[in-house]
Tab-separated table of C-alpha atoms in Angstrom:
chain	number	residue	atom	x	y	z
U	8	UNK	CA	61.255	-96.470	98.497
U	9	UNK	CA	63.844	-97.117	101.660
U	10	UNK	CA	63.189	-98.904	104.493
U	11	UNK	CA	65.735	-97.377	106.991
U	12	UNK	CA	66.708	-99.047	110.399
U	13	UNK	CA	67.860	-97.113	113.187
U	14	UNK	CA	71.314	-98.862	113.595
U	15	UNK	CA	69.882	-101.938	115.110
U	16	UNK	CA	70.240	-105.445	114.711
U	17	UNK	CA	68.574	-107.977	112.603
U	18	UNK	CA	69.197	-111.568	113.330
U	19	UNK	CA	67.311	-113.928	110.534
U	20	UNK	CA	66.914	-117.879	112.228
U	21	UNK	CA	65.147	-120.979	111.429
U	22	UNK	CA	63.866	-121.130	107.834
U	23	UNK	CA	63.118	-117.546	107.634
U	24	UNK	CA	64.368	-115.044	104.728
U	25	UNK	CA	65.157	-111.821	104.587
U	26	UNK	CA	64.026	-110.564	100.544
U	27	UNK	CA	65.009	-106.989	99.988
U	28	UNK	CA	62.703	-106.479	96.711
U	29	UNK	CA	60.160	-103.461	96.621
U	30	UNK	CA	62.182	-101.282	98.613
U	31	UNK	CA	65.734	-100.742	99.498
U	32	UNK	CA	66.746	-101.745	103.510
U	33	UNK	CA	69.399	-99.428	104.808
U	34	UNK	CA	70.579	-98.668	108.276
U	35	UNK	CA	71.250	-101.830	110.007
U	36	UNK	CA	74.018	-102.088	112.510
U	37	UNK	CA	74.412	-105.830	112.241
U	38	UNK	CA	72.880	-108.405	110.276
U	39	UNK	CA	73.322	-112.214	111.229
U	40	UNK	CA	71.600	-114.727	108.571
U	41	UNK	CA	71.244	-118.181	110.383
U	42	UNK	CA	68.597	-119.375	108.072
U	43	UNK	CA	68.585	-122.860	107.165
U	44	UNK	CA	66.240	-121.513	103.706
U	45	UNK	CA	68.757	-122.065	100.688
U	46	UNK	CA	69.064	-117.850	100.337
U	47	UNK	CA	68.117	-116.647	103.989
U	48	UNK	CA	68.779	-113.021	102.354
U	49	UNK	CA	67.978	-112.031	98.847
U	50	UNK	CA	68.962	-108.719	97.555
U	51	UNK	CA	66.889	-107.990	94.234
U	52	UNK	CA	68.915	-106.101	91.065
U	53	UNK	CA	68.316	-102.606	91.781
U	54	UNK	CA	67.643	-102.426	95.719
U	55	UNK	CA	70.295	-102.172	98.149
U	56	UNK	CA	70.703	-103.809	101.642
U	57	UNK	CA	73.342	-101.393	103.669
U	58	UNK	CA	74.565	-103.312	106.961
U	59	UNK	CA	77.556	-102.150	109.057
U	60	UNK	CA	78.058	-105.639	109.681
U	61	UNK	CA	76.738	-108.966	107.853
U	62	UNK	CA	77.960	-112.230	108.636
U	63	UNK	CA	76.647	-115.159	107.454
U	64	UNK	CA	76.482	-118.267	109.142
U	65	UNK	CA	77.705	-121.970	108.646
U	66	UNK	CA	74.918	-124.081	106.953
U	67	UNK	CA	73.126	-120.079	105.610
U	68	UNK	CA	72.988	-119.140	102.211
U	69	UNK	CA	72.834	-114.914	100.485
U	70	UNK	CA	71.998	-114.505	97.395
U	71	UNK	CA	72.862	-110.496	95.906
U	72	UNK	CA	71.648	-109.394	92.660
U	73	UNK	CA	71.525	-105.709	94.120
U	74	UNK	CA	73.792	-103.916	96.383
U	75	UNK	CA	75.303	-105.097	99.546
U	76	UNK	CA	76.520	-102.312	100.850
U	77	UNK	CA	78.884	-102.403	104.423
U	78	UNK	CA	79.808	-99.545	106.059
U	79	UNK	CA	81.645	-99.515	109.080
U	80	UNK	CA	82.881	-102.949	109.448
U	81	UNK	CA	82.571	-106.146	107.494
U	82	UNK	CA	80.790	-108.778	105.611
U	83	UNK	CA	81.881	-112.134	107.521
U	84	UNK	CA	81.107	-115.546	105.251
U	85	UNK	CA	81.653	-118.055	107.798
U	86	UNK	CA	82.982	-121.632	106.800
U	87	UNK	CA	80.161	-123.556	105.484
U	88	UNK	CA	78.081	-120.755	104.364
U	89	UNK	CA	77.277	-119.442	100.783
U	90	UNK	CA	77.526	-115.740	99.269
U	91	UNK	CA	76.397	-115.525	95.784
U	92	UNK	CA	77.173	-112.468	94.086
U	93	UNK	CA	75.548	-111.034	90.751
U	94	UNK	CA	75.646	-107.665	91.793
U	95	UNK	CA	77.801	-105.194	94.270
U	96	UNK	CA	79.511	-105.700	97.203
U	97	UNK	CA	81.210	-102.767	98.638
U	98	UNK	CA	83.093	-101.939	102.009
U	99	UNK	CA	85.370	-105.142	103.653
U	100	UNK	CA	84.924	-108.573	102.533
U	101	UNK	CA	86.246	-111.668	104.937
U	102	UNK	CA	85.442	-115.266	103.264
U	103	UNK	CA	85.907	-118.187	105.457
U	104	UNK	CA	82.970	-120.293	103.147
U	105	UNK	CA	81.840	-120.473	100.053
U	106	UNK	CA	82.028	-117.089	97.543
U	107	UNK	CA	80.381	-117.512	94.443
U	108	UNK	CA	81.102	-114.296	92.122
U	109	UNK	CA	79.202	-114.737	88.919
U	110	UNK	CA	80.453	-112.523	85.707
U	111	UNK	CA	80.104	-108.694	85.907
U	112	UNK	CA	79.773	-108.727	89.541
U	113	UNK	CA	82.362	-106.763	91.614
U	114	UNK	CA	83.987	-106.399	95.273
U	115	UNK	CA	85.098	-102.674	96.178
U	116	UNK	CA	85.653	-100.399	98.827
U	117	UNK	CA	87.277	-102.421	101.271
U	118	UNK	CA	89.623	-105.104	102.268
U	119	UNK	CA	88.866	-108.433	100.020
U	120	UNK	CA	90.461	-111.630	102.387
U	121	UNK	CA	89.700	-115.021	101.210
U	122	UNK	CA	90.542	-117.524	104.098
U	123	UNK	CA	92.737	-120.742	104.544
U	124	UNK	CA	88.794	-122.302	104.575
U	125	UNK	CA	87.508	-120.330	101.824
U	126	UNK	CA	86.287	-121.176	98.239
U	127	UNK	CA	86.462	-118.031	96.151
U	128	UNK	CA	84.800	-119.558	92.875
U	129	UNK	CA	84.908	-117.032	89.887
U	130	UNK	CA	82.569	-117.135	86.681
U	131	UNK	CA	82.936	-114.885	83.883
U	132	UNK	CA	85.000	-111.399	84.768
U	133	UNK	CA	84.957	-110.045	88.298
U	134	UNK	CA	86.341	-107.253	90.161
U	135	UNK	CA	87.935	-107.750	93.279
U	136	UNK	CA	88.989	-104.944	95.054
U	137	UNK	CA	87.945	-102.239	93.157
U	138	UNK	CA	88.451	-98.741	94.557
U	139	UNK	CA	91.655	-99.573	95.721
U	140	UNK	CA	90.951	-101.975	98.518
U	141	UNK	CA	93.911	-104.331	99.071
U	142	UNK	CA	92.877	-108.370	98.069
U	143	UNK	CA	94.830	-111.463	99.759
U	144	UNK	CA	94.459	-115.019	99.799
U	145	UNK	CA	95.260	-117.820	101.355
U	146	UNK	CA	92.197	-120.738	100.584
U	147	UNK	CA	91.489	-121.687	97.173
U	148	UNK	CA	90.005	-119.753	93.804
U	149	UNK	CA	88.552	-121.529	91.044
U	150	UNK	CA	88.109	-119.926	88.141
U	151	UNK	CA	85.089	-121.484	86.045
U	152	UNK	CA	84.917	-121.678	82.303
U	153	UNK	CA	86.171	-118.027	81.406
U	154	UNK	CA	86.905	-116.952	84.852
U	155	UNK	CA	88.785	-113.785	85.606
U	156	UNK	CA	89.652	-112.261	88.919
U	157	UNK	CA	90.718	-108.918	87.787
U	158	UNK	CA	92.428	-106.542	90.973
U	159	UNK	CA	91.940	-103.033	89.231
U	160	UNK	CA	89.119	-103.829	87.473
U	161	UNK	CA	86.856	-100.783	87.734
């Protein structure tokens, strides 16, 4: 099943959350998560949430077991926000918060930017980049216990 959005906007405030579970959500223009809930957006393993733009907002959290798919411009993680990835993330990635990339998740498809503000924190082996997307930084990665960052890992 796919929910599909007609290019609009979604805007998630307050304590509400956003849980992409029984169906995949595809089509949104922009997604802004302001939620003060500890994971404002959930993306369940197998579903995908496709966004041309997602930013996520100081004091929000994401959580992505799934897909995160962005198409067209970029997933934003403002400074003091949280993106945890278990899953996919593909098209451009700009981190400004926190980026939590737990082992045999991946970045692809895009730009991968972590920010003078950012915290890219790496456990187990992650791809960053993938698909030939170019990855800078200029903030701070900590790899965790067996942590690897790997560029061309596929």
């Amino acid at each position: 099943q796919v929910l599909t959005a007609a290019g609009g906007s979604f805007t998630n405030t307050g304590s509400g959350t956003l849980n992409v579970t029984g169906a995949d959500f595809t089509g949104l223009g922009t997604l802004d998560n302001m939620s003060s809930a500890e994971f404002g957006v959930t993306v369940d393993a197998g579903r995908t949430l496709g966004v041309g733009t997602l930013t996520n907002f100081a004091g929000s959290g994401i959580l992505n077991n799934g897909t995160v798919a962005v198409g067209g411009a970029t997933l934003i993680n403002q400074a003091g926000a949280t993106f945890t990835n278990n899953g996919t993330v593909t098209g451009p990635v700009v981190n400004f918060g926190t980026l939590i990339a737990n082992s045999g998740s991946s970045f692809g498809g895009g730009t991968f930017s972590n920010e003078a503000s950012g915290l890219f924190r790496v456990t187990g082996a992650v791809g960053v980049g993938t698909g030939g997307g170019a990855a800078s930084n200029t903030g701070t990665i900590d790899l965790v216990g067996n942590g690897t960052a790997d560029r061309q890992r596929v």
